[in-house]
């Protein structure tokens, strides 16, 4: 099993375990865990999108690069500030650690999940090309 597949499985098990524990024990933090897991998965997708967009910047003019990073920072910094000040600093401290853990787990899960499916798609394309040529 590849390292990325192992990470994907482990992060999924951690997320399912944390959510199951919260729902079975009827903890008040269960809603926060669901929200932060969704936010983490969204941040993972955002990370993949930004990385892919940066790779596509090769050969582009400096104006388009400045515009891209200007928009990225113009949207990202205010959102980050709002999230830190209005969400993380106002959340009950007993929920904070588990919420941050599950958010990081969501980021890792989505990043490895998309990498896994991308590799599977690439392998399938190679197999299809082999059948066409053969």
Short mmCIF file of N, CA and C in Angstrom, two decimals:
data_model
loop_
_atom_site.label_atom_id
_atom_site.label_comp_id
_atom_site.label_asym_id
_atom_site.label_seq_id
_atom_site.Cartn_x
_atom_site.Cartn_y
_atom_site.Cartn_z
N UNK A 1 0.85 -1.17 0.00
CA UNK A 1 0.00 0.00 0.00
C UNK A 1 0.90 1.24 0.00
N UNK A 2 0.57 2.20 -0.87
CA UNK A 2 1.35 3.42 -0.96
C UNK A 2 1.16 4.27 0.29
N UNK A 3 2.13 5.16 0.52
CA UNK A 3 2.07 6.03 1.68
C UNK A 3 0.84 6.95 1.64
N UNK A 4 0.52 7.48 0.45
CA UNK A 4 -0.63 8.38 0.34
C UNK A 4 -1.94 7.64 0.61
N UNK A 5 -2.03 6.40 0.15
CA UNK A 5 -3.23 5.61 0.42
C UNK A 5 -3.35 5.31 1.90
N UNK A 6 -2.23 5.03 2.54
CA UNK A 6 -2.24 4.78 3.99
C UNK A 6 -2.70 6.03 4.74
N UNK A 7 -2.19 7.19 4.34
CA UNK A 7 -2.58 8.44 4.99
C UNK A 7 -4.07 8.69 4.80
N UNK A 8 -4.56 8.43 3.58
CA UNK A 8 -5.98 8.64 3.31
C UNK A 8 -6.84 7.74 4.19
N UNK A 9 -6.49 6.48 4.30
CA UNK A 9 -7.26 5.54 5.11
C UNK A 9 -7.19 5.92 6.59
N UNK A 10 -6.00 6.27 7.06
CA UNK A 10 -5.84 6.63 8.48
C UNK A 10 -6.63 7.88 8.81
N UNK A 11 -6.57 8.91 7.94
CA UNK A 11 -7.31 10.14 8.23
C UNK A 11 -8.81 9.90 8.18
N UNK A 12 -9.27 9.04 7.27
CA UNK A 12 -10.69 8.72 7.23
C UNK A 12 -11.12 7.99 8.50
N UNK A 13 -10.30 7.07 8.96
CA UNK A 13 -10.63 6.34 10.19
C UNK A 13 -10.63 7.27 11.41
N UNK A 14 -9.68 8.21 11.45
CA UNK A 14 -9.65 9.18 12.56
C UNK A 14 -10.92 10.02 12.54
N UNK A 15 -11.30 10.52 11.35
CA UNK A 15 -12.50 11.36 11.24
C UNK A 15 -13.76 10.59 11.63
N UNK A 16 -13.89 9.39 11.09
CA UNK A 16 -15.07 8.57 11.42
C UNK A 16 -15.08 8.25 12.91
N UNK A 17 -13.92 7.93 13.47
CA UNK A 17 -13.84 7.63 14.90
C UNK A 17 -14.23 8.81 15.77
N UNK A 18 -13.70 10.00 15.43
CA UNK A 18 -14.02 11.19 16.22
C UNK A 18 -15.50 11.54 16.11
N UNK A 19 -16.05 11.45 14.89
CA UNK A 19 -17.47 11.77 14.71
C UNK A 19 -18.36 10.73 15.38
N UNK A 20 -18.00 9.46 15.27
CA UNK A 20 -18.79 8.41 15.91
C UNK A 20 -18.79 8.57 17.42
N UNK A 21 -17.62 8.85 17.98
CA UNK A 21 -17.52 9.07 19.43
C UNK A 21 -18.40 10.24 19.86
N UNK A 22 -18.37 11.33 19.08
CA UNK A 22 -19.16 12.51 19.44
C UNK A 22 -20.66 12.21 19.36
N UNK A 23 -21.08 11.45 18.35
CA UNK A 23 -22.51 11.15 18.22
C UNK A 23 -22.96 10.08 19.21
N UNK A 24 -22.13 9.08 19.46
CA UNK A 24 -22.51 8.02 20.40
C UNK A 24 -22.62 8.57 21.82
N UNK A 25 -21.64 9.40 22.20
CA UNK A 25 -21.66 9.97 23.55
C UNK A 25 -22.52 11.23 23.64
N UNK A 26 -23.13 11.62 22.52
CA UNK A 26 -23.99 12.79 22.44
C UNK A 26 -23.28 14.04 22.98
N UNK A 27 -22.06 14.24 22.52
CA UNK A 27 -21.28 15.41 22.93
C UNK A 27 -21.82 16.66 22.24
N UNK A 28 -21.67 17.79 22.90
CA UNK A 28 -22.13 19.04 22.31
C UNK A 28 -21.27 19.47 21.13
N UNK A 29 -20.07 18.97 21.04
CA UNK A 29 -19.13 19.37 19.99
C UNK A 29 -19.39 18.69 18.66
N UNK A 30 -20.39 17.82 18.57
CA UNK A 30 -20.58 17.05 17.33
C UNK A 30 -20.88 17.95 16.14
N UNK A 31 -21.63 19.02 16.34
CA UNK A 31 -21.92 19.93 15.24
C UNK A 31 -20.65 20.65 14.80
N UNK A 32 -19.84 21.06 15.76
CA UNK A 32 -18.58 21.72 15.43
C UNK A 32 -17.65 20.78 14.68
N UNK A 33 -17.64 19.51 15.07
CA UNK A 33 -16.79 18.54 14.39
C UNK A 33 -17.21 18.37 12.93
N UNK A 34 -18.50 18.30 12.68
CA UNK A 34 -18.99 18.19 11.30
C UNK A 34 -18.62 19.43 10.48
N UNK A 35 -18.83 20.59 11.08
CA UNK A 35 -18.54 21.84 10.37
C UNK A 35 -17.04 21.95 10.09
N UNK A 36 -16.21 21.67 11.09
CA UNK A 36 -14.77 21.81 10.90
C UNK A 36 -14.22 20.74 9.95
N UNK A 37 -14.83 19.57 9.91
CA UNK A 37 -14.40 18.56 8.95
C UNK A 37 -14.72 19.04 7.53
N UNK A 38 -15.90 19.62 7.34
CA UNK A 38 -16.27 20.16 6.03
C UNK A 38 -15.36 21.32 5.65
N UNK A 39 -15.04 22.20 6.60
CA UNK A 39 -14.13 23.31 6.33
C UNK A 39 -12.75 22.78 5.97
N UNK A 40 -12.30 21.76 6.67
CA UNK A 40 -11.00 21.15 6.37
C UNK A 40 -10.96 20.56 4.97
N UNK A 41 -12.04 19.88 4.59
CA UNK A 41 -12.07 19.31 3.24
C UNK A 41 -12.09 20.43 2.19
N UNK A 42 -12.80 21.50 2.48
CA UNK A 42 -12.81 22.64 1.57
C UNK A 42 -11.44 23.28 1.46
N UNK A 43 -10.74 23.40 2.57
CA UNK A 43 -9.38 23.96 2.53
C UNK A 43 -8.43 23.04 1.77
N UNK A 44 -8.63 21.74 1.87
CA UNK A 44 -7.83 20.80 1.10
C UNK A 44 -8.05 20.98 -0.40
N UNK A 45 -9.32 21.15 -0.80
CA UNK A 45 -9.61 21.40 -2.21
C UNK A 45 -9.04 22.74 -2.67
N UNK A 46 -9.13 23.74 -1.82
CA UNK A 46 -8.57 25.05 -2.14
C UNK A 46 -7.06 24.96 -2.33
N UNK A 47 -6.41 24.20 -1.48
CA UNK A 47 -4.96 24.00 -1.58
C UNK A 47 -4.60 23.35 -2.91
N UNK A 48 -5.36 22.33 -3.31
CA UNK A 48 -5.10 21.67 -4.59
C UNK A 48 -5.33 22.61 -5.77
N UNK A 49 -6.39 23.42 -5.70
CA UNK A 49 -6.68 24.37 -6.76
C UNK A 49 -5.57 25.41 -6.89
N UNK A 50 -5.12 25.95 -5.78
CA UNK A 50 -4.07 26.97 -5.81
C UNK A 50 -2.77 26.38 -6.33
N UNK A 51 -2.41 25.19 -5.87
CA UNK A 51 -1.18 24.55 -6.35
C UNK A 51 -1.25 24.30 -7.86
N UNK A 52 -2.39 23.82 -8.34
CA UNK A 52 -2.54 23.58 -9.77
C UNK A 52 -2.49 24.89 -10.56
N UNK A 53 -3.09 25.93 -10.02
CA UNK A 53 -3.07 27.23 -10.69
C UNK A 53 -1.66 27.81 -10.74
N UNK A 54 -0.89 27.62 -9.69
CA UNK A 54 0.48 28.11 -9.67
C UNK A 54 1.32 27.37 -10.71
N UNK A 55 1.10 26.07 -10.86
CA UNK A 55 1.83 25.32 -11.88
C UNK A 55 1.50 25.82 -13.29
N UNK A 56 0.26 26.26 -13.50
CA UNK A 56 -0.15 26.77 -14.80
C UNK A 56 0.39 28.18 -15.08
N UNK A 57 0.99 28.82 -14.09
CA UNK A 57 1.50 30.17 -14.25
C UNK A 57 2.78 30.23 -15.07
N UNK A 58 3.42 29.10 -15.28
CA UNK A 58 4.66 29.10 -16.08
C UNK A 58 4.37 29.61 -17.48
N UNK A 59 5.20 30.55 -17.92
CA UNK A 59 5.04 31.09 -19.25
C UNK A 59 4.07 32.25 -19.35
N UNK A 60 3.35 32.54 -18.28
CA UNK A 60 2.42 33.66 -18.29
C UNK A 60 3.18 34.96 -18.02
N UNK A 61 2.58 36.04 -18.38
CA UNK A 61 3.19 37.35 -18.14
C UNK A 61 3.17 37.71 -16.67
N UNK A 62 4.02 38.64 -16.30
CA UNK A 62 4.11 39.02 -14.89
C UNK A 62 2.83 39.70 -14.42
N UNK A 63 2.09 40.36 -15.34
CA UNK A 63 0.85 41.04 -14.93
C UNK A 63 -0.21 40.03 -14.48
N UNK A 64 -0.31 38.93 -15.21
CA UNK A 64 -1.31 37.91 -14.82
C UNK A 64 -0.91 37.23 -13.52
N UNK A 65 0.40 37.07 -13.29
CA UNK A 65 0.86 36.48 -12.03
C UNK A 65 0.55 37.40 -10.86
N UNK A 66 0.82 38.68 -11.04
CA UNK A 66 0.54 39.66 -9.98
C UNK A 66 -0.96 39.72 -9.72
N UNK A 67 -1.77 39.71 -10.77
CA UNK A 67 -3.22 39.73 -10.61
C UNK A 67 -3.71 38.50 -9.86
N UNK A 68 -3.19 37.31 -10.24
CA UNK A 68 -3.60 36.07 -9.57
C UNK A 68 -3.28 36.13 -8.08
N UNK A 69 -2.04 36.48 -7.75
CA UNK A 69 -1.66 36.51 -6.34
C UNK A 69 -2.34 37.65 -5.60
N UNK A 70 -2.62 38.75 -6.29
CA UNK A 70 -3.36 39.85 -5.66
C UNK A 70 -4.76 39.43 -5.28
N UNK A 71 -5.44 38.74 -6.20
CA UNK A 71 -6.80 38.25 -5.91
C UNK A 71 -6.74 37.19 -4.82
N UNK A 72 -5.76 36.30 -4.92
CA UNK A 72 -5.63 35.23 -3.92
C UNK A 72 -5.43 35.81 -2.52
N UNK A 73 -4.52 36.75 -2.39
CA UNK A 73 -4.28 37.37 -1.08
C UNK A 73 -5.42 38.30 -0.68
N UNK A 74 -6.02 38.97 -1.65
CA UNK A 74 -7.14 39.87 -1.35
C UNK A 74 -8.35 39.13 -0.79
N UNK A 75 -8.55 37.92 -1.24
CA UNK A 75 -9.66 37.11 -0.72
C UNK A 75 -9.24 36.28 0.49
N UNK A 76 -8.03 35.76 0.44
CA UNK A 76 -7.58 34.83 1.47
C UNK A 76 -7.29 35.47 2.81
N UNK A 77 -6.60 36.58 2.81
CA UNK A 77 -6.23 37.22 4.09
C UNK A 77 -7.43 37.72 4.89
N UNK A 78 -8.40 38.40 4.27
CA UNK A 78 -9.58 38.78 5.07
C UNK A 78 -10.35 37.58 5.60
N UNK A 79 -10.48 36.52 4.78
CA UNK A 79 -11.19 35.33 5.25
C UNK A 79 -10.44 34.68 6.40
N UNK A 80 -9.11 34.60 6.28
CA UNK A 80 -8.31 34.02 7.35
C UNK A 80 -8.45 34.82 8.64
N UNK A 81 -8.42 36.13 8.52
CA UNK A 81 -8.57 37.00 9.69
C UNK A 81 -9.95 36.83 10.32
N UNK A 82 -11.00 36.80 9.48
CA UNK A 82 -12.35 36.61 10.00
C UNK A 82 -12.47 35.25 10.69
N UNK A 83 -11.95 34.20 10.07
CA UNK A 83 -12.05 32.86 10.64
C UNK A 83 -11.33 32.79 11.99
N UNK A 84 -10.16 33.38 12.06
CA UNK A 84 -9.40 33.35 13.32
C UNK A 84 -10.12 34.15 14.40
N UNK A 85 -10.54 35.38 14.07
CA UNK A 85 -11.12 36.26 15.09
C UNK A 85 -12.55 35.91 15.46
N UNK A 86 -13.37 35.57 14.50
CA UNK A 86 -14.79 35.35 14.79
C UNK A 86 -15.18 33.91 15.02
N UNK A 87 -14.31 32.98 14.65
CA UNK A 87 -14.64 31.57 14.85
C UNK A 87 -13.73 30.94 15.88
N UNK A 88 -12.44 30.91 15.59
CA UNK A 88 -11.52 30.20 16.49
C UNK A 88 -11.38 30.85 17.86
N UNK A 89 -11.34 32.16 17.92
CA UNK A 89 -11.16 32.82 19.21
C UNK A 89 -12.45 32.92 20.02
N UNK A 90 -13.59 32.67 19.38
CA UNK A 90 -14.86 32.75 20.11
C UNK A 90 -15.47 31.39 20.43
N UNK A 91 -14.86 30.32 19.91
CA UNK A 91 -15.37 28.98 20.17
C UNK A 91 -15.01 28.58 21.60
N UNK A 92 -15.84 27.76 22.20
CA UNK A 92 -15.58 27.26 23.54
C UNK A 92 -14.26 26.48 23.53
N UNK A 93 -13.41 26.75 24.49
CA UNK A 93 -12.07 26.16 24.50
C UNK A 93 -12.11 24.63 24.62
N UNK A 94 -13.18 24.07 25.16
CA UNK A 94 -13.26 22.61 25.26
C UNK A 94 -13.50 21.96 23.89
N UNK A 95 -14.04 22.71 22.93
CA UNK A 95 -14.28 22.19 21.59
C UNK A 95 -13.12 22.48 20.64
N UNK A 96 -12.27 23.41 21.01
CA UNK A 96 -11.28 23.94 20.08
C UNK A 96 -10.29 22.89 19.60
N UNK A 97 -9.70 22.12 20.48
CA UNK A 97 -8.65 21.18 20.09
C UNK A 97 -9.20 20.09 19.16
N UNK A 98 -10.34 19.52 19.51
CA UNK A 98 -10.90 18.47 18.65
C UNK A 98 -11.35 19.05 17.30
N UNK A 99 -11.81 20.28 17.30
CA UNK A 99 -12.23 20.91 16.05
C UNK A 99 -11.04 21.16 15.13
N UNK A 100 -9.94 21.63 15.69
CA UNK A 100 -8.74 21.86 14.88
C UNK A 100 -8.17 20.54 14.38
N UNK A 101 -8.18 19.52 15.22
CA UNK A 101 -7.67 18.21 14.80
C UNK A 101 -8.48 17.68 13.62
N UNK A 102 -9.79 17.75 13.72
CA UNK A 102 -10.61 17.20 12.63
C UNK A 102 -10.51 18.07 11.38
N UNK A 103 -10.24 19.36 11.52
CA UNK A 103 -10.04 20.22 10.36
C UNK A 103 -8.75 19.81 9.62
N UNK A 104 -7.69 19.57 10.36
CA UNK A 104 -6.43 19.12 9.75
C UNK A 104 -6.61 17.74 9.11
N UNK A 105 -7.36 16.88 9.77
CA UNK A 105 -7.66 15.56 9.21
C UNK A 105 -8.43 15.71 7.90
N UNK A 106 -9.37 16.63 7.84
CA UNK A 106 -10.12 16.89 6.61
C UNK A 106 -9.23 17.38 5.48
N UNK A 107 -8.28 18.26 5.81
CA UNK A 107 -7.33 18.76 4.80
C UNK A 107 -6.50 17.60 4.26
N UNK A 108 -5.93 16.81 5.16
CA UNK A 108 -5.10 15.68 4.72
C UNK A 108 -5.91 14.66 3.93
N UNK A 109 -7.14 14.40 4.36
CA UNK A 109 -7.97 13.43 3.67
C UNK A 109 -8.27 13.87 2.25
N UNK A 110 -8.71 15.11 2.06
CA UNK A 110 -9.06 15.56 0.72
C UNK A 110 -7.84 15.63 -0.19
N UNK A 111 -6.71 16.06 0.35
CA UNK A 111 -5.50 16.14 -0.46
C UNK A 111 -5.09 14.76 -0.94
N UNK A 112 -5.06 13.79 -0.05
CA UNK A 112 -4.65 12.44 -0.45
C UNK A 112 -5.73 11.75 -1.27
N UNK A 113 -6.98 12.04 -1.00
CA UNK A 113 -8.08 11.42 -1.75
C UNK A 113 -8.03 11.84 -3.22
N UNK A 114 -7.84 13.13 -3.47
CA UNK A 114 -7.77 13.58 -4.85
C UNK A 114 -6.52 13.05 -5.54
N UNK A 115 -5.41 12.95 -4.81
CA UNK A 115 -4.21 12.35 -5.38
C UNK A 115 -4.43 10.89 -5.73
N UNK A 116 -5.13 10.17 -4.87
CA UNK A 116 -5.44 8.76 -5.11
C UNK A 116 -6.29 8.59 -6.37
N UNK A 117 -7.37 9.38 -6.48
CA UNK A 117 -8.24 9.25 -7.63
C UNK A 117 -7.57 9.73 -8.92
N UNK A 118 -6.69 10.72 -8.82
CA UNK A 118 -5.95 11.18 -9.99
C UNK A 118 -5.03 10.06 -10.49
N UNK A 119 -4.34 9.38 -9.56
CA UNK A 119 -3.47 8.27 -9.95
C UNK A 119 -4.27 7.13 -10.56
N UNK A 120 -5.43 6.83 -10.00
CA UNK A 120 -6.28 5.76 -10.55
C UNK A 120 -6.73 6.11 -11.96
N UNK A 121 -7.09 7.36 -12.18
CA UNK A 121 -7.53 7.80 -13.50
C UNK A 121 -6.38 7.72 -14.50
N UNK A 122 -5.18 8.10 -14.06
CA UNK A 122 -4.01 8.03 -14.94
C UNK A 122 -3.70 6.57 -15.29
N UNK A 123 -3.79 5.67 -14.31
CA UNK A 123 -3.54 4.26 -14.57
C UNK A 123 -4.56 3.70 -15.55
N UNK A 124 -5.81 4.10 -15.39
CA UNK A 124 -6.87 3.64 -16.28
C UNK A 124 -6.63 4.16 -17.70
N UNK A 125 -6.15 5.39 -17.82
CA UNK A 125 -5.85 5.95 -19.14
C UNK A 125 -4.73 5.19 -19.82
N UNK A 126 -3.70 4.82 -19.05
CA UNK A 126 -2.59 4.06 -19.61
C UNK A 126 -3.07 2.69 -20.04
N UNK A 127 -3.92 2.05 -19.27
CA UNK A 127 -4.46 0.74 -19.62
C UNK A 127 -5.30 0.85 -20.88
N UNK A 128 -6.14 1.89 -20.98
CA UNK A 128 -6.96 2.09 -22.17
C UNK A 128 -6.10 2.31 -23.41
N UNK A 129 -5.02 3.08 -23.27
CA UNK A 129 -4.13 3.31 -24.41
C UNK A 129 -3.46 2.01 -24.84
N UNK A 130 -3.11 1.16 -23.88
CA UNK A 130 -2.50 -0.13 -24.19
C UNK A 130 -3.44 -1.02 -24.97
N UNK A 131 -4.74 -0.98 -24.63
CA UNK A 131 -5.70 -1.80 -25.34
C UNK A 131 -5.92 -1.29 -26.76
N UNK A 132 -5.86 0.03 -26.96
CA UNK A 132 -6.08 0.60 -28.28
C UNK A 132 -4.91 0.25 -29.20
N UNK A 133 -3.68 0.35 -28.66
CA UNK A 133 -2.50 0.07 -29.47
C UNK A 133 -2.34 -1.42 -29.76
N UNK A 134 -2.77 -2.26 -28.82
CA UNK A 134 -2.55 -3.71 -28.94
C UNK A 134 -3.53 -4.40 -29.77
#
